[in-house]
Tab-separated table of C-alpha atoms in Angstrom:
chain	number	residue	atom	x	y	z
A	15	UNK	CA	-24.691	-5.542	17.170
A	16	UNK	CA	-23.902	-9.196	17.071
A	17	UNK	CA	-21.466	-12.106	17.548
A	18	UNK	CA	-20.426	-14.345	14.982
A	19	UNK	CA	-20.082	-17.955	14.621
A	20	UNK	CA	-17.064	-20.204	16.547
A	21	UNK	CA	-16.007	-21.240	12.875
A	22	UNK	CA	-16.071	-17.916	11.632
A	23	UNK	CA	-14.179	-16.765	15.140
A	24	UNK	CA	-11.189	-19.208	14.526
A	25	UNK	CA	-10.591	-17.813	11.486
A	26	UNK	CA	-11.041	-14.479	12.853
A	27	UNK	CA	-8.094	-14.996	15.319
A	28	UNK	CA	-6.070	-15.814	12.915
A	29	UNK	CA	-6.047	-13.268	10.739
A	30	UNK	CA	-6.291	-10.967	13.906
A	31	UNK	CA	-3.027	-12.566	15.328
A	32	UNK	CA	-1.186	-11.103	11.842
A	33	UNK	CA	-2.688	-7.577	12.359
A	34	UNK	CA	-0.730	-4.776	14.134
A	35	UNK	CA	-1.493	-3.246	17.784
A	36	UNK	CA	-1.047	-0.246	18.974
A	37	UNK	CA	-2.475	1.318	22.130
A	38	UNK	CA	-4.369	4.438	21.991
A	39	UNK	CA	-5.634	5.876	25.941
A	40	UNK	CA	-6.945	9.276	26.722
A	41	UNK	CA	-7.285	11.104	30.005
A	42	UNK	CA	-10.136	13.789	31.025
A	43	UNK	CA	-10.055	15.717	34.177
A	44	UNK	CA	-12.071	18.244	35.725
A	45	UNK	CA	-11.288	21.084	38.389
A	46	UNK	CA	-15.047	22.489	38.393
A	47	UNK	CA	-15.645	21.596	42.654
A	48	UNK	CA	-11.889	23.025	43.320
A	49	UNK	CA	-13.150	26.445	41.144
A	50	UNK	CA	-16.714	26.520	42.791
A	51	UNK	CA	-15.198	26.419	45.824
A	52	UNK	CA	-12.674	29.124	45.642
A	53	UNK	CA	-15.306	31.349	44.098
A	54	UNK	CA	-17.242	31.145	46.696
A	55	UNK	CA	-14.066	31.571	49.695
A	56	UNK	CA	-13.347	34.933	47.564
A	57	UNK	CA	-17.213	36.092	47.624
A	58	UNK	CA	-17.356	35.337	51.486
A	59	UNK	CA	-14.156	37.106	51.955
A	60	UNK	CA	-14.596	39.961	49.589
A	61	UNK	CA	-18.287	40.271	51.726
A	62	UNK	CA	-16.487	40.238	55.181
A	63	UNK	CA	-13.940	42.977	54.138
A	64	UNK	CA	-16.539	45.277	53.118
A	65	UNK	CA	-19.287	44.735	56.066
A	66	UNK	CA	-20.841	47.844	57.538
A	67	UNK	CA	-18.155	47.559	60.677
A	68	UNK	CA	-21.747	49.320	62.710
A	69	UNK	CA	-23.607	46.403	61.532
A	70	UNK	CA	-21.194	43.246	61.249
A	71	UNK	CA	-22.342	39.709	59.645
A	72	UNK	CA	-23.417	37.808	62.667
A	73	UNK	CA	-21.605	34.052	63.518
A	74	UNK	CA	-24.941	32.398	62.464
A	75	UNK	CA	-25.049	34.230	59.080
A	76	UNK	CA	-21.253	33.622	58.634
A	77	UNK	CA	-22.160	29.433	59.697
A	78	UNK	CA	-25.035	29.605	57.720
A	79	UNK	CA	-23.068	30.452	54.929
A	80	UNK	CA	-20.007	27.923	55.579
A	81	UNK	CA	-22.998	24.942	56.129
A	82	UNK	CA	-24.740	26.310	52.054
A	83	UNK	CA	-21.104	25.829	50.294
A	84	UNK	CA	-20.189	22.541	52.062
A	85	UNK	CA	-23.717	21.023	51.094
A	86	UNK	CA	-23.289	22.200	47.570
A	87	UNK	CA	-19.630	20.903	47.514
A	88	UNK	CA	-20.935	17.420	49.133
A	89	UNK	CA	-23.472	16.870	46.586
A	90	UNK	CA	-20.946	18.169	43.773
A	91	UNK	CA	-18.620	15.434	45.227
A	92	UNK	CA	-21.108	12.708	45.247
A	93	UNK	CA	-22.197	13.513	41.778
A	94	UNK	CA	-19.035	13.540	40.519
A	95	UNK	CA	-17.705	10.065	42.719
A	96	UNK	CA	-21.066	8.036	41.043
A	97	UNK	CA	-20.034	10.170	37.479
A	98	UNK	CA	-16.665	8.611	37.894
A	99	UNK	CA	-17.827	4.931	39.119
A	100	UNK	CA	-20.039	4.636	36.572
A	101	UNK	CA	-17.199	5.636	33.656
A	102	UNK	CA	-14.564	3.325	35.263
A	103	UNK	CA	-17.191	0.573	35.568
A	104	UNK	CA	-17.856	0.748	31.714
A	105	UNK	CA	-14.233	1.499	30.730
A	106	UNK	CA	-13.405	-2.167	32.280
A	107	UNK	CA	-15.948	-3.639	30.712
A	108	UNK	CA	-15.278	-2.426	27.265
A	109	UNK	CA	-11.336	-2.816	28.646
A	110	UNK	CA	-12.138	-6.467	27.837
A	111	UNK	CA	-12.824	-5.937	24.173
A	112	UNK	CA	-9.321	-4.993	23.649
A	113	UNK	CA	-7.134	-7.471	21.278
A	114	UNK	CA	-11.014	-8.841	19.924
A	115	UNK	CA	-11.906	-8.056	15.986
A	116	UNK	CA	-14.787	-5.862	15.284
A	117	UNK	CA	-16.758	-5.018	12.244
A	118	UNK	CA	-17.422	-1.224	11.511
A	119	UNK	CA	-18.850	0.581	8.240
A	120	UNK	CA	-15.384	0.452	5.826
A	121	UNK	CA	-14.777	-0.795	2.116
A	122	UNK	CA	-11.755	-2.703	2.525
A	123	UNK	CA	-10.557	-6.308	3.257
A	124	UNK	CA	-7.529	-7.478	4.850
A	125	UNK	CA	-6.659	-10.777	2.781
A	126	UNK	CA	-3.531	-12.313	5.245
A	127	UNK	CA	-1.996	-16.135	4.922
A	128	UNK	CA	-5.162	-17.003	6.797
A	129	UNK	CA	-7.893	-15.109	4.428
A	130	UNK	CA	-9.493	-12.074	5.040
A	131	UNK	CA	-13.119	-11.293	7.074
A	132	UNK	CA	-15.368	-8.209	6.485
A	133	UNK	CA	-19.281	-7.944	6.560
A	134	UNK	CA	-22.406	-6.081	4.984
A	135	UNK	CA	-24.868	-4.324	6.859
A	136	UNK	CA	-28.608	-4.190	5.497
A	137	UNK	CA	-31.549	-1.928	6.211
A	138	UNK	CA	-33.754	-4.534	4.900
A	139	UNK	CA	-34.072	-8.122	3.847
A	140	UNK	CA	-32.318	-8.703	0.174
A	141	UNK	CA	-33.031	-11.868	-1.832
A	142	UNK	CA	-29.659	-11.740	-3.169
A	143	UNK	CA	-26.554	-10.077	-2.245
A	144	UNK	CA	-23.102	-10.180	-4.411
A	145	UNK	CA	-19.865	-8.662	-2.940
A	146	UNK	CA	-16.870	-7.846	-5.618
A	147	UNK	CA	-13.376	-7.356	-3.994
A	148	UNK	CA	-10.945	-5.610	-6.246
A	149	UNK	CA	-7.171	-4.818	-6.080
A	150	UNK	CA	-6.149	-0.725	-5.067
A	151	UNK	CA	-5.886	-0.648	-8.963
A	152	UNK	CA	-9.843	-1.310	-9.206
A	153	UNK	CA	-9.383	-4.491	-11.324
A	154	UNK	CA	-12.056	-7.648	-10.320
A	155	UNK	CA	-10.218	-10.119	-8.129
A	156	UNK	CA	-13.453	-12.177	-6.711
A	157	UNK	CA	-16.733	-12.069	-7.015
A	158	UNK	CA	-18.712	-13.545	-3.977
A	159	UNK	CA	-22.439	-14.654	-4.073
A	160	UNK	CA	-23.858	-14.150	-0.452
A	161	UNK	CA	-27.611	-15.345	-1.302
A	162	UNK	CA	-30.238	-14.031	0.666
A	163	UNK	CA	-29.678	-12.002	3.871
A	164	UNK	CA	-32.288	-10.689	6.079
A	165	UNK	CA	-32.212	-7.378	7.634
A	166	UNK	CA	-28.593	-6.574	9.789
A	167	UNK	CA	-25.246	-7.205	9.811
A	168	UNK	CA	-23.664	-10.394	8.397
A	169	UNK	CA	-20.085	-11.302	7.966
A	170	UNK	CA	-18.099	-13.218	5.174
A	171	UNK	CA	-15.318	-15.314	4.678
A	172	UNK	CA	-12.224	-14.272	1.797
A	173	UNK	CA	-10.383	-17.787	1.298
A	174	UNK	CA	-8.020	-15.583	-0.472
A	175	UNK	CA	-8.681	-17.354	-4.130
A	176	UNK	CA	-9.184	-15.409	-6.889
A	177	UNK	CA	-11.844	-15.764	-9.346
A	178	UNK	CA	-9.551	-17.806	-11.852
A	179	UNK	CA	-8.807	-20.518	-9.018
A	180	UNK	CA	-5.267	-18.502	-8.365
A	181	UNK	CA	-4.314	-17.427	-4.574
A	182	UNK	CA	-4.163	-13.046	-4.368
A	183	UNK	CA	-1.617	-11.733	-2.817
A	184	UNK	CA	-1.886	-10.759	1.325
A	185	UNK	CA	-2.757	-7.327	1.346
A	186	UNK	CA	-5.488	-4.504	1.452
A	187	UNK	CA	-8.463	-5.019	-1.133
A	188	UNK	CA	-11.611	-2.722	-1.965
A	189	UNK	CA	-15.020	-4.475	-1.296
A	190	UNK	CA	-18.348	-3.484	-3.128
A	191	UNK	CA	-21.898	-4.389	-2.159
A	192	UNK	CA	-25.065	-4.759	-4.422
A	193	UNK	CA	-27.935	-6.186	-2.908
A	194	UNK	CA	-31.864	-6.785	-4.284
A	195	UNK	CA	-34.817	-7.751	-3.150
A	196	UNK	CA	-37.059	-8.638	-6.245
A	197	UNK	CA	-36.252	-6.030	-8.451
A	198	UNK	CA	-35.813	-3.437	-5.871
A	199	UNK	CA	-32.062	-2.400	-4.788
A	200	UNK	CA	-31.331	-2.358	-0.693
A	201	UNK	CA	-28.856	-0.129	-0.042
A	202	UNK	CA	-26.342	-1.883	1.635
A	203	UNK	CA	-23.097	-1.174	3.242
A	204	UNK	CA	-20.102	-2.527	3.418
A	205	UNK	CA	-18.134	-3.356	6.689
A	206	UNK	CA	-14.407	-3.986	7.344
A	207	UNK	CA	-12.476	-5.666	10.409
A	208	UNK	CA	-10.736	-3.870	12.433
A	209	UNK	CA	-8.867	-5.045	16.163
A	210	UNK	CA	-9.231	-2.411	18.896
A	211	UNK	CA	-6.268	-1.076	20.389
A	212	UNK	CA	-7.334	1.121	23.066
A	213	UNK	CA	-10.680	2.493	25.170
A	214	UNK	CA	-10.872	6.289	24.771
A	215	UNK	CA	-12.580	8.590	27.341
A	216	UNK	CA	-14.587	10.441	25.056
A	217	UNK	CA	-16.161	13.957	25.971
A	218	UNK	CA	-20.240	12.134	25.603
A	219	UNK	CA	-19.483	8.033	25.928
A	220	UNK	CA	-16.496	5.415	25.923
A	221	UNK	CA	-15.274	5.090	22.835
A	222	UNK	CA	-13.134	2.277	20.929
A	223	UNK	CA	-9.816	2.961	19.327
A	224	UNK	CA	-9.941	0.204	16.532
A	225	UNK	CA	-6.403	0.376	15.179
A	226	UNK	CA	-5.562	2.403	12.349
A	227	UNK	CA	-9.522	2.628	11.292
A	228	UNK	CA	-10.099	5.296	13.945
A	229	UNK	CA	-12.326	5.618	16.889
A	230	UNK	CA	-15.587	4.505	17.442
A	231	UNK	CA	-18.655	4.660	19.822
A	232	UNK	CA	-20.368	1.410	20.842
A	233	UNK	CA	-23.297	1.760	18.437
A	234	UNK	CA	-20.575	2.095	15.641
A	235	UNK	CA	-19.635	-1.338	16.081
A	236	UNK	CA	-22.051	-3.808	14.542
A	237	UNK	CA	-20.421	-7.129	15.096
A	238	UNK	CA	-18.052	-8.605	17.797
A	239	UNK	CA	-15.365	-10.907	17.046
């Protein structure tokens, strides 16, 4: 994952100023100590109803006992507090990428007043790499020459014009991406901009809720706008 450049950014905020928001949040909780611990009240009970009344649980047994579940609910407790410190600590850090642009794998370009940004992402180096953007119709709006890209994720720029010199029309284009090296074809993929809206609490990692495009971990995101 990468940043991109403070030209590229500027033009970035203004085409993210025109896109919509919309706020996506999750919750997870967890009653797991609350259950262990009532489990084990109803074994200890259970246990003192049905002692040999000749041959009763002594008080040491019965403290013994008491001292085992508080231990394992102290560590359960601790291992869920530095659990939950941990996930709030990364929620407000990603909490700050909220509002920022992001490029994630997607075929589509966003052309608004102020252009439109999306990226390619490449296995390997290509020696020459030509993006097409098309209309929803799948006619040939603009063809644009990238040149040589080494291996990553790069982003480009959509002034908007057309390939006859005309201005297109704001809206939601297709992007295609052939790339080469030599003679040999990289297989490259396109990338689209999307804003996030929201940080989800997902059931493995915090996740990203980038508008409309969907939700997406960390390692999904290959640049930062």
């Amino acid at each position: 994952m990468s940043t991109i450049n403070s030209s590229t950014a500027t033009t970035a905020n203004s085409i993210l100023a025109q896109y919509g928001q919309r706020e996506t949040s999750k919750s997870v909780t967890a009653g797991a100590i609350e259950d262990m611990q009532n489990r084990f009240l109803t074994l200890l009970t259970t246990q003192l109803k049905n002692q040999d009344p000749l041959n009763p649980m002594d008080n040491a047994e019965v403290t013994s006992q008491l001292a085992q579940m508080s231990t394992v609910q102290g560590i359960e407790k601790l291992n869920q507090l530095v659990s939950e410190l941990a996930g709030t600590a990364q929620m407000t850090d990603m909490a700050s990428l909220v509002g920022r642009g992001v490029l994630v794998a997607g075929n589509q370009i966003m052309l608004t007043n102020s252009g439109g940004i999306a990226g390619v992402d490449l296995p390997l180096a290509a020696s020459s790499v030509k993006v097409t953007i098309t209309d929803q119709a799948g006619v040939l709006v603009r063809t644009l020459d990238l040149g040589s890209l080494d291996a990553g994720s790069h982003n480009f720029v959509w002034d908007g014009k057309a390939d006859d010199g005309q201005t297109a029309q704001p809206g939601i284009y297709k992007i295609k991406v052939e790339a080469k090296n030599g003679s040999d074809t990289v297989n490259a993929r396109p990338l689209q901009l999307g804003q996030v809206t929201g940080v989800v609490k997902g059931p493995k990692s915090i996740d990203l809720q980038v508008g409309d495009l969907g939700i997406f971990t960390l390692d999904e995101v290959k640049q930062i706008i």
